[in-house]
Structures are given as C-alpha cells and as structure tokens.
CSV table of C-alpha atoms and ligand atoms in Angstrom, one decimal:
chain,number,residue,atom,x,y,z
A,49,MET,CA,3.3,11.7,24.5
A,50,LEU,CA,0.1,12.0,22.4
A,51,LYS,CA,-1.9,12.7,25.6
A,52,GLU,CA,0.6,15.4,26.6
A,53,ALA,CA,0.4,16.9,23.1
A,54,ILE,CA,-3.4,17.0,23.2
A,55,GLN,CA,-3.4,18.7,26.6
A,56,PHE,CA,-1.0,21.3,25.2
A,57,PHE,CA,-3.3,21.9,22.3
A,58,GLN,CA,-6.4,22.3,24.5
A,59,ASP,CA,-4.7,24.5,27.1
A,60,GLU,CA,-2.5,26.7,25.0
A,61,ILE,CA,-3.4,26.4,21.3
A,62,ARG,CA,-7.2,26.4,21.4
A,63,PRO,CA,-7.6,29.8,23.2
A,64,ASN,CA,-5.1,31.4,20.8
A,65,ALA,CA,-6.2,29.8,17.6
A,66,TYR,CA,-7.4,33.1,16.0
A,67,ALA,CA,-4.1,34.9,16.8
A,68,ILE,CA,-2.1,31.9,15.6
A,69,ASP,CA,-3.9,32.1,12.3
A,70,HIS,CA,-2.9,35.7,11.4
A,71,ASP,CA,-0.2,36.9,13.9
A,72,PRO,CA,3.4,35.6,13.3
A,73,LYS,CA,4.2,36.4,17.0
A,74,ALA,CA,1.5,34.1,18.3
A,75,MET,CA,2.5,31.5,15.7
A,76,THR,CA,6.2,31.7,16.9
A,77,THR,CA,5.1,31.1,20.5
A,78,ALA,CA,3.0,28.1,19.4
A,79,PHE,CA,5.7,26.7,17.2
A,80,HIS,CA,8.2,27.0,20.1
A,81,GLY,CA,5.8,25.2,22.3
A,82,LEU,CA,6.0,22.2,19.9
A,83,LYS,CA,9.8,22.4,19.9
A,84,GLU,CA,10.0,22.5,23.7
A,85,ARG,CA,7.9,19.4,24.0
A,86,GLY,CA,9.9,17.4,21.4
A,87,LEU,CA,6.9,17.3,19.0
A,88,LEU,CA,8.6,18.3,15.8
A,89,ALA,CA,10.2,15.1,14.6
A,90,LEU,CA,7.7,12.6,15.6
A,91,LYS,CA,8.5,9.9,13.0
A,92,ARG,CA,12.2,10.2,13.4
A,93,PRO,CA,13.7,6.7,14.0
A,94,ASP,CA,15.3,5.9,17.4
A,95,ALA,CA,18.7,5.7,15.8
A,96,PHE,CA,18.6,9.5,15.2
A,97,GLY,CA,16.9,10.4,18.5
A,98,GLY,CA,13.3,9.2,18.1
A,99,PRO,CA,10.5,9.3,19.2
A,100,ALA,CA,9.5,7.1,16.2
A,101,LEU,CA,5.8,7.4,16.7
A,102,ASN,CA,3.9,4.7,14.8
A,103,GLU,CA,1.7,5.5,11.9
A,104,SER,CA,-1.6,5.5,13.7
A,105,GLU,CA,-0.3,7.6,16.6
A,106,PHE,CA,1.2,10.1,14.1
A,107,ARG,CA,-2.1,10.4,12.1
A,108,ARG,CA,-4.0,11.0,15.4
A,109,PHE,CA,-1.5,13.7,16.3
A,110,GLN,CA,-2.0,15.4,12.9
A,111,GLU,CA,-5.8,15.2,13.3
A,112,GLU,CA,-5.7,16.7,16.8
A,113,ILE,CA,-3.4,19.6,16.0
A,114,ALA,CA,-5.5,20.4,12.9
A,115,ARG,CA,-8.6,20.4,15.2
A,116,TYR,CA,-7.2,23.1,17.5
A,117,SER,CA,-5.2,25.2,14.9
A,118,GLY,CA,-5.2,24.5,11.2
A,119,ALA,CA,-2.4,27.1,10.7
A,120,LEU,CA,-0.1,25.4,13.3
A,121,ALA,CA,-0.9,22.0,11.9
A,122,PHE,CA,0.0,23.2,8.4
A,123,LEU,CA,3.2,24.9,9.4
A,124,GLN,CA,4.6,22.0,11.5
A,125,THR,CA,3.6,19.3,8.9
A,126,GLN,CA,6.0,20.8,6.4
A,127,HIS,CA,8.9,20.1,8.8
A,128,GLN,CA,7.5,16.7,9.9
A,129,SER,CA,7.3,15.7,6.2
A,130,ALA,CA,10.9,16.9,5.7
A,131,VAL,CA,12.0,14.6,8.5
A,132,SER,CA,10.2,11.6,7.0
A,133,LEU,CA,11.4,12.4,3.5
A,134,LEU,CA,15.1,12.8,4.5
A,135,ASN,CA,14.8,9.6,6.6
A,136,LYS,CA,13.4,7.6,3.8
A,137,GLN,CA,15.2,9.0,0.8
A,138,ALA,CA,18.4,10.8,1.6
A,139,GLY,CA,21.9,9.4,1.7
A,140,ASP,CA,23.7,8.6,4.9
A,141,LYS,CA,25.7,11.9,5.1
A,142,ILE,CA,22.6,14.1,4.8
A,143,LYS,CA,20.8,11.9,7.3
A,144,ALA,CA,23.6,12.1,9.8
A,145,GLU,CA,23.9,15.9,9.4
A,146,TYR,CA,20.2,16.7,9.6
A,147,LEU,CA,18.1,14.1,11.4
A,148,PRO,CA,19.7,14.3,14.9
A,149,LYS,CA,19.0,18.0,15.0
A,150,MET,CA,15.5,18.0,13.5
A,151,HIS,CA,13.6,18.0,16.8
A,152,GLY,CA,14.0,21.8,16.6
A,153,GLU,CA,17.6,22.8,16.3
A,154,LYS,CA,17.4,22.5,12.5
A,155,THR,CA,14.1,23.2,10.9
A,156,VAL,CA,13.3,22.5,7.3
A,157,GLY,CA,10.3,23.3,5.0
A,158,LEU,CA,9.3,22.1,1.5
A,159,GLY,CA,9.1,23.7,-1.9
A,160,PHE,CA,8.3,21.0,-4.5
A,161,SER,CA,4.6,21.2,-5.5
A,162,GLN,CA,5.8,22.6,-8.9
A,163,LEU,CA,6.9,19.0,-9.7
A,164,ARG,CA,3.2,18.2,-9.9
A,165,ARG,CA,2.5,20.7,-12.7
A,166,ALA,CA,2.0,19.5,-16.2
A,167,GLY,CA,3.9,21.1,-19.2
A,168,ASN,CA,7.3,22.8,-19.2
A,169,PRO,CA,9.0,22.6,-15.8
A,170,ILE,CA,8.9,25.9,-14.0
A,171,CYS,CA,12.0,25.1,-11.8
A,172,ARG,CA,15.0,23.4,-13.5
A,173,ALA,CA,18.3,22.0,-12.4
A,174,THR,CA,21.4,21.6,-14.6
A,175,VAL,CA,24.7,19.9,-13.8
A,176,VAL,CA,27.6,22.3,-13.2
A,177,ASP,CA,31.1,21.9,-11.7
A,178,GLY,CA,30.7,20.7,-8.1
A,179,GLY,CA,26.9,20.6,-8.1
A,180,PHE,CA,23.8,22.0,-9.8
A,181,GLN,CA,22.5,25.3,-11.1
A,182,ILE,CA,18.9,26.0,-10.3
A,183,ASP,CA,16.7,28.4,-12.3
A,184,GLY,CA,13.0,29.1,-12.2
A,185,PHE,CA,10.1,29.6,-9.8
A,186,VAL,CA,8.8,27.9,-6.7
A,187,PRO,CA,5.1,28.8,-6.3
A,188,TRP,CA,4.6,27.7,-2.7
A,189,ILE,CA,7.0,27.6,0.3
A,190,THR,CA,5.5,27.8,3.7
A,191,GLY,CA,7.4,28.7,6.8
A,192,LYS,CA,9.6,31.8,6.1
A,193,GLY,CA,11.0,33.0,9.4
A,194,TYR,CA,10.3,29.6,11.1
A,195,PHE,CA,12.5,27.3,9.0
A,196,ASP,CA,16.2,27.5,8.4
A,197,GLU,CA,16.2,25.7,5.1
A,198,TYR,CA,13.7,24.1,2.6
A,199,ILE,CA,13.8,21.1,0.3
A,200,ILE,CA,13.5,22.4,-3.3
A,201,GLY,CA,12.3,20.2,-6.1
A,202,ALA,CA,13.7,21.0,-9.6
A,203,THR,CA,13.5,19.1,-12.9
A,204,MET,CA,16.7,18.0,-14.6
A,205,PRO,CA,17.0,17.9,-18.5
A,206,ASN,CA,16.5,14.1,-18.5
A,207,GLY,CA,13.2,14.6,-16.6
A,208,GLN,CA,14.5,13.3,-13.2
A,209,ALA,CA,13.7,15.3,-10.1
A,210,LEU,CA,16.4,16.8,-8.0
A,211,PHE,CA,15.7,17.5,-4.3
A,212,GLY,CA,18.1,19.8,-2.5
A,213,LEU,CA,18.4,21.7,0.7
A,214,ILE,CA,18.6,25.5,0.3
A,215,PRO,CA,18.6,28.4,2.8
A,216,PHE,CA,15.1,29.7,3.5
A,217,LYS,CA,16.2,33.4,3.0
A,218,ASN,CA,17.3,35.7,0.3
A,219,VAL,CA,20.8,34.6,-0.8
A,220,LYS,CA,22.8,34.9,-4.0
A,221,GLY,CA,20.7,33.4,-6.8
A,222,GLN,CA,17.4,33.3,-4.7
A,223,THR,CA,14.8,35.9,-4.1
A,224,LEU,CA,11.9,35.1,-1.8
A,225,SER,CA,8.6,37.1,-1.9
A,226,LYS,CA,7.0,38.8,1.0
A,227,PRO,CA,4.6,36.4,2.9
A,228,MET,CA,1.4,36.0,0.8
A,229,LYS,CA,-1.9,37.6,1.8
A,230,LEU,CA,-4.1,34.6,2.4
A,231,ALA,CA,-7.7,33.8,3.4
A,232,ALA,CA,-6.3,31.5,6.2
A,233,MET,CA,-3.1,30.4,7.8
A,234,GLU,CA,-1.4,33.7,6.8
A,235,ALA,CA,0.9,33.6,9.9
A,236,ALA,CA,2.6,30.5,8.5
A,237,ASN,CA,4.3,32.8,6.1
A,238,THR,CA,3.9,31.2,2.7
A,239,VAL,CA,6.2,32.8,0.0
A,240,THR,CA,7.3,32.2,-3.5
A,241,GLY,CA,10.9,31.8,-4.6
A,242,GLN,CA,12.6,33.1,-7.7
A,243,LEU,CA,15.9,31.3,-8.6
A,244,GLU,CA,18.4,32.6,-11.0
A,245,SER,CA,21.7,30.7,-11.4
A,246,TYR,CA,21.4,29.5,-7.8
A,247,PHE,CA,24.4,27.2,-7.1
A,248,LEU,CA,23.5,24.0,-5.1
A,249,PRO,CA,26.7,22.2,-4.1
A,250,ASN,CA,26.7,18.4,-4.3
A,251,ARG,CA,26.8,18.1,-0.5
A,252,LYS,CA,23.3,19.7,-0.3
A,253,VAL,CA,21.7,17.4,-2.7
A,254,ALA,CA,19.3,15.3,-0.7
A,255,PHE,CA,18.3,12.8,-3.4
A,256,ILE,CA,17.5,12.4,-7.1
A,257,LYS,CA,14.4,10.5,-8.3
A,258,ASP,CA,13.0,9.3,-11.5
A,259,LYS,CA,10.3,11.2,-13.4
A,260,ASP,CA,7.3,9.5,-11.9
A,261,TRP,CA,8.5,9.4,-8.3
A,262,MET,CA,6.4,12.4,-7.5
A,263,ARG,CA,3.3,10.8,-9.0
A,264,ALA,CA,3.9,7.6,-6.9
A,265,ASN,CA,4.6,9.6,-3.8
A,266,ASP,CA,1.3,11.6,-4.3
A,267,ALA,CA,-0.5,8.3,-4.8
A,268,PHE,CA,0.9,7.0,-1.5
A,269,ASN,CA,-0.3,10.2,0.2
A,270,ILE,CA,-3.9,10.3,-1.2
A,271,THR,CA,-5.6,9.2,2.0
A,272,LEU,CA,-2.8,10.2,4.5
A,273,GLN,CA,-3.4,13.8,3.8
A,274,GLY,CA,-7.1,13.3,4.5
A,275,HIS,CA,-6.4,13.2,8.2
A,276,PHE,CA,-6.0,17.0,8.2
A,277,ALA,CA,-9.5,17.2,6.8
A,278,ILE,CA,-10.7,14.9,9.6
A,279,GLY,CA,-9.0,17.3,12.2
A,280,CYS,CA,-10.6,20.3,10.6
A,281,ALA,CA,-14.0,18.5,10.5
A,282,LEU,CA,-13.6,17.8,14.3
A,283,ALA,CA,-13.1,21.5,14.9
A,284,GLY,CA,-16.3,22.2,13.1
A,285,ILE,CA,-18.2,19.6,15.1
A,286,ASP,CA,-16.8,21.1,18.3
A,287,VAL,CA,-18.4,24.4,17.4
A,288,VAL,CA,-21.7,22.8,16.6
A,289,ARG,CA,-21.7,20.9,19.9
A,290,ASP,CA,-20.8,24.0,21.9
A,291,ASN,CA,-23.6,25.9,20.3
A,292,GLY,CA,-26.0,23.1,21.1
A,293,ASP,CA,-25.0,23.3,24.8
A,294,LYS,CA,-25.0,27.1,25.0
A,295,ARG,CA,-28.3,27.6,23.2
A,296,GLY,CA,-30.0,24.6,24.6
A,297,LEU,CA,-31.0,23.4,21.1
A,298,ALA,CA,-31.3,19.6,21.0
A,299,PHE,CA,-31.2,19.5,17.2
A,300,LEU,CA,-27.7,21.0,17.2
A,301,THR,CA,-26.5,18.4,19.7
A,302,LYS,CA,-28.0,15.7,17.5
A,303,ALA,CA,-26.4,17.2,14.4
A,304,ALA,CA,-23.0,17.2,16.1
A,305,LYS,CA,-23.5,13.5,17.1
A,306,ASP,CA,-24.5,12.5,13.6
A,307,LEU,CA,-21.6,14.3,12.0
A,308,GLU,CA,-19.3,12.7,14.6
A,309,GLN,CA,-20.6,9.2,13.6
A,310,GLU,CA,-19.9,9.9,10.0
A,311,LEU,CA,-16.5,11.2,10.9
A,312,HIS,CA,-15.6,8.0,12.7
A,313,ASP,CA,-16.7,6.0,9.6
A,314,CYS,CA,-14.7,8.2,7.3
A,315,ARG,CA,-11.6,8.1,9.4
A,316,GLN,CA,-11.8,4.3,9.6
A,317,ALA,CA,-12.2,4.1,5.8
A,318,LEU,CA,-9.1,6.3,5.3
A,319,ILE,CA,-7.1,4.0,7.7
A,320,ASP,CA,-8.4,0.8,6.0
A,321,SER,CA,-7.7,2.0,2.5
A,322,GLN,CA,-4.1,2.7,3.4
A,323,LYS,CA,-3.8,-1.0,4.4
A,324,ASP,CA,-4.6,-2.3,0.9
A,325,PHE,CA,-2.3,0.2,-0.8
A,326,GLY,CA,-1.6,-0.4,-4.4
A,327,GLU,CA,-2.0,1.2,-7.9
A,328,ASP,CA,-5.3,-0.7,-8.4
A,329,THR,CA,-6.8,0.7,-5.2
A,330,ALA,CA,-6.1,4.4,-6.2
A,331,SER,CA,-9.6,5.1,-7.3
A,332,ASP,CA,-11.1,3.8,-4.0
A,333,ARG,CA,-8.6,5.9,-2.1
A,334,LEU,CA,-9.4,9.0,-4.1
A,335,LYS,CA,-13.1,8.5,-3.2
A,336,LYS,CA,-12.2,8.3,0.5
A,337,ARG,CA,-10.1,11.5,0.3
A,338,ALA,CA,-13.0,13.2,-1.5
A,339,TRP,CA,-15.3,12.0,1.2
A,340,ALA,CA,-13.0,13.5,3.9
A,341,ILE,CA,-12.9,16.8,2.0
A,342,ASP,CA,-16.7,16.9,1.6
A,343,LEU,CA,-17.3,16.0,5.2
A,344,MET,CA,-14.9,18.7,6.4
A,345,MET,CA,-16.7,21.3,4.3
A,346,ARG,CA,-20.1,20.2,5.7
A,347,CYS,CA,-18.8,20.3,9.2
A,348,ALA,CA,-17.3,23.8,8.7
A,349,GLN,CA,-20.6,25.0,7.2
A,350,ALA,CA,-22.5,23.4,10.1
A,351,ALA,CA,-20.2,25.4,12.5
A,352,VAL,CA,-21.2,28.6,10.7
A,353,THR,CA,-24.9,27.8,10.5
A,354,SER,CA,-25.1,26.9,14.2
A,355,SER,CA,-23.3,30.1,15.2
A,356,SER,CA,-25.7,32.4,13.3
A,357,GLY,CA,-24.6,36.0,12.7
A,358,ALA,CA,-21.8,35.8,15.2
A,359,ALA,CA,-20.0,33.4,12.7
A,360,ASN,CA,-19.2,36.6,10.7
A,361,THR,CA,-17.2,38.3,13.5
A,362,ALA,CA,-13.5,38.2,12.6
A,363,ASP,CA,-12.4,36.2,15.6
A,364,HIS,CA,-15.2,33.6,15.6
A,365,PRO,CA,-13.9,30.0,15.4
A,366,ALA,CA,-16.6,29.1,12.9
A,367,ASN,CA,-15.2,31.3,10.1
A,368,ARG,CA,-11.6,30.3,10.9
A,369,VAL,CA,-12.5,26.6,10.5
A,370,LEU,CA,-14.3,27.4,7.2
A,371,ARG,CA,-11.2,29.3,6.0
A,372,GLU,CA,-8.9,26.5,7.1
A,373,ALA,CA,-11.0,24.1,5.2
A,374,ILE,CA,-10.2,25.9,2.0
A,375,VAL,CA,-6.5,25.1,2.5
A,376,PHE,CA,-7.1,21.5,3.5
A,377,SER,CA,-9.3,21.0,0.4
A,378,VAL,CA,-6.4,21.7,-2.0
A,379,SER,CA,-3.2,21.1,-0.1
A,380,ALA,CA,-1.2,18.3,-1.9
A,381,GLN,CA,-3.9,18.3,-4.5
A,382,THR,CA,-3.3,16.4,-7.8
A,383,SER,CA,-5.6,16.5,-10.8
A,384,ALA,CA,-6.9,13.1,-9.8
A,385,ILE,CA,-7.8,14.4,-6.3
A,386,MET,CA,-9.4,17.5,-7.9
A,387,GLU,CA,-11.5,15.2,-10.2
A,388,ALA,CA,-12.6,12.9,-7.3
A,389,THR,CA,-13.6,16.0,-5.2
A,390,MET,CA,-15.6,17.4,-8.1
A,391,ASP,CA,-17.3,14.0,-8.7
A,392,ARG,CA,-18.4,13.9,-5.1
A,393,LEU,CA,-19.6,17.5,-5.1
A,394,VAL,CA,-21.8,17.0,-8.2
A,395,GLY,CA,-23.1,13.8,-6.7
A,396,ARG,CA,-21.6,11.4,-9.2
B,598,FAD,C1,-1.5,28.2,1.6
B,598,FAD,C2,-0.7,27.1,0.9
B,598,FAD,C3,0.6,26.8,1.3
B,598,FAD,C4,1.3,25.8,0.6
B,598,FAD,N1,2.6,25.5,1.0
B,598,FAD,C5,3.3,24.6,0.3
B,598,FAD,C6,4.6,24.3,0.7
B,598,FAD,O1,5.2,24.8,1.7
B,598,FAD,N2,5.4,23.4,0.0
B,598,FAD,C7,4.8,22.8,-1.1
B,598,FAD,O2,5.5,22.1,-1.8
B,598,FAD,N3,3.6,23.1,-1.5
B,598,FAD,C8,2.8,24.0,-0.8
B,598,FAD,N4,1.5,24.3,-1.3
B,598,FAD,C9,1.1,23.7,-2.6
B,598,FAD,C10,0.0,22.8,-2.5
B,598,FAD,O3,0.4,21.5,-2.1
B,598,FAD,C11,-0.6,22.9,-3.9
B,598,FAD,O4,-1.8,23.6,-3.7
B,598,FAD,C12,-0.9,21.6,-4.6
B,598,FAD,O5,0.3,21.0,-5.0
B,598,FAD,C13,-1.6,22.0,-5.9
B,598,FAD,O6,-0.8,22.8,-6.7
B,598,FAD,P1,-1.3,24.3,-7.2
B,598,FAD,O7,-2.3,24.8,-6.2
B,598,FAD,O8,-0.1,25.1,-7.5
B,598,FAD,O9,-2.2,23.9,-8.5
B,598,FAD,P2,-1.7,23.6,-10.0
B,598,FAD,O10,-0.3,23.0,-9.9
B,598,FAD,O11,-2.0,24.7,-10.8
B,598,FAD,O12,-2.8,22.4,-10.3
B,598,FAD,C14,-3.2,21.4,-9.5
B,598,FAD,C15,-3.2,20.0,-10.2
B,598,FAD,O13,-3.8,20.1,-11.5
B,598,FAD,C16,-2.8,19.7,-12.5
B,598,FAD,N5,-2.9,20.7,-13.6
B,598,FAD,C17,-2.7,22.0,-13.5
B,598,FAD,N6,-2.8,22.5,-14.7
B,598,FAD,C18,-2.9,21.5,-15.6
B,598,FAD,C19,-3.0,21.4,-17.0
B,598,FAD,N7,-3.0,22.5,-17.8
B,598,FAD,N8,-3.1,20.2,-17.5
B,598,FAD,C20,-3.2,19.1,-16.8
B,598,FAD,N9,-3.1,19.1,-15.4
B,598,FAD,C21,-3.0,20.3,-14.9
B,598,FAD,C22,-1.5,19.7,-11.8
B,598,FAD,O14,-0.7,18.7,-12.3
B,598,FAD,C23,-1.8,19.5,-10.4
B,598,FAD,O15,-1.9,18.1,-10.2
B,598,FAD,C24,0.8,25.2,-0.6
B,598,FAD,C25,-0.6,25.5,-1.0
B,598,FAD,C26,-1.3,26.5,-0.2
B,598,FAD,C27,-2.7,26.8,-0.7
C-alpha cells in the first residue's frame, strides 16, 4: 500500500505540487486521488474497515506525502488525526457512526489549537438542555470545502475540554471566515470560526477530557509531528540533488548526500525517542523536534541556494519548499517547542 502511495505521489502529485499549493481545484483532484486509493484512514482498525497501518509505516507515509506536497500532507493529516482521535477517545456510538465511513465518505477536520492558549479560554462550552452551548473563537480550522465536519475543542467552566463534531460550514450559531491568505498551503482553505450560542447536541459530543489532557496529548506528539519536517527536508534535498545533476556541480551532489546522512540520523533519533516515551524524556524529545525543524529549514535554504535566481520564480519548487517549511515549523507548536527551537537556533 505504501509503495502504491509513493508511486501516486511521484506520478501525480509531484508534477502538480505548485498548483496543489494555491489552487483549490488542483487540491480537490489530489485529495480525491487519496480517497480513491483508500489512503485517508490509514490507522483505522480492521474492526472498522482498516487498513490499520502500523506506526512506522504511517510515519513513512506522512514523510513521503510531505516530500511531494506539503499542502496535501497538511490537509489530509487533519482528517487522519481525526480518525485516530475518534478511535482512541470517542464512545462506541460515535465510533460506529463515523469510523466505518472515514475512508472518504465522511471527512472530518480539527479546530482545537485554541486549547493550547494560556489565559482566558477563547472558546467556551456550557451545559444546556440536551447538550452544550458553544461561544467564542476558533483561530485555525483547515479544510473548508474538503471536510464535512470538524472536531471543535471548547473549555467548560470547570476547566475540562469538550470535543464535539460540528458542521464545517456556516450554520445557525457559527460563522466561518473566508479562506485565509497564506504564504503556503493556501489551497487547503484554512479559516477561522466565530461561534455564538451554537447548540451542540449530546449525540455530537465526541469526548470530554480533563484540563491537562491537551498538554499530555501535545507531549505525546512532540516527535511524531517532526516527521512532516523530515518530509519537507527530503523535498529540499531532492532539489539540491537535481541541481547537482543538472549543473554538473559535484559540491551540490556532495551537499545533498551529507544532508541526507544527517536526515537519516535525525529520523532515527525521532523514532528512538518515541520508544522511551515518558514525562522525564520530554526535554530530550523537544531537542529532537527542534533538530528536525532546524534541519528542514537548512535543507529548504540549500534548495534555494542551489537553484540561484530561478528559486525566486513563483512556481519553482525551492521557494514552495521554503514556504511549506514555515508551516511545519509552527504546526502543533507549544511554548516548550517554541523554546526548544529558539535554543537550537541561537546555538544553546
Ligand atoms: C496554516 C495553518 C493551519 C492550521 N490549521 C489548524 C487546524 O486545522 N486545526 C488546528 O487545531 N490547528 C491548526 N493550526 C494551528 C497550529 O497548530 C498552531 O499554529 C499551534 O497550535 C500554535 O498556536 P498559535 O499559532 O495560535 O499560537 P499561540 O497559541 O498564540 O501560541 C503558541 C504557544 O505559545 C503559548 N503562548 C501564547 N501566548 C502565551 C502567553 N501569553 N503566555 C504563555 N504562553 C503563551 C501557547 O500556549 C502556545 O503553546 C494551523 C496553523 C497554521 C499556521
């Protein structure tokens, strides 16, 4: 399955990566390509239709898709994460309603990064008859026009976090913005949501978690998210290697090789650190994530440098990779990841 997926990325995604980044029509075609090949619910257990990819195969998939199109990687991962989240956390009814259809019939995005923010909650849920009332702001929801629903995160008066499924469109109590103008991945249609007395019926409550669940979940994901940076770094190395071949410059070929060696080491470090997962290993895992981000940025810059002036032309892969690297530097960022990244950048 992985082999087939990579073939699809090389044949149909790589040649259209520029269009997929900024043109929703090209993105729609690419996203349908994933649906048709059964690549949208890769970690779904066999009991709900599979294919239950194991962790290492799944991370390899995430790297390879990010290598050929950061925008498509970013869009599809929202839905893949929703599959995993519902499978791990939701009750039986929601699982039975959603999971069997999540290979593409039912598509779901995410809107809960606001739960990471310090201070007064910006999106709140209060108990009302038959469900919850949601009020506030969702600063990031990717996938308008691609996903049917999204999982919203809202803070309850007792500090717990409510996760519920709501339509990904303007409905009574919810106004979504127009897709944001972004430096990269604009075609993934990222919007904001304003909620005013939105009624979430009990049957759409996915799960409720204690205050620090989000922190624990983020801690678990510190290095897992680093695989997107690895994929983006691979894309940068591909550009450097191609330039070495085209221009006959041996030092570019050597640079690509050296970066590739570092990438193998960094990837292995990410994989190893996930094996000794625990609170006490968080600082080590933060360092590995910062390494992956730093390496990605260097590979993207190497792609630009090796392409010379042409890197500035709008459709050149070097500037797309550099722009995608901006998103993968901050997606699922916590203040601890920000600090680890800064420490690495200033050479501490
Ligand atoms: C293009 C794009 C699309 C995205 N799509 C989605 C999506 O579909 N779904 C989704 O859920 N998320 C999405 N995100 C959000 C992404 O995961 C966030 O970038 C990430 O959670 C960081 O949040 P933030 O950028 O809003 O920064 P902030 O929340 O402003 O800050 C980042 C970190 O710093 C901490 N912090 C901020 N201010 C303070 C303070 N005053 N004191 C102490 N700590 C502070 C926060 O707690 C947080 O950990 C998207 C982001 C981008 C760039």
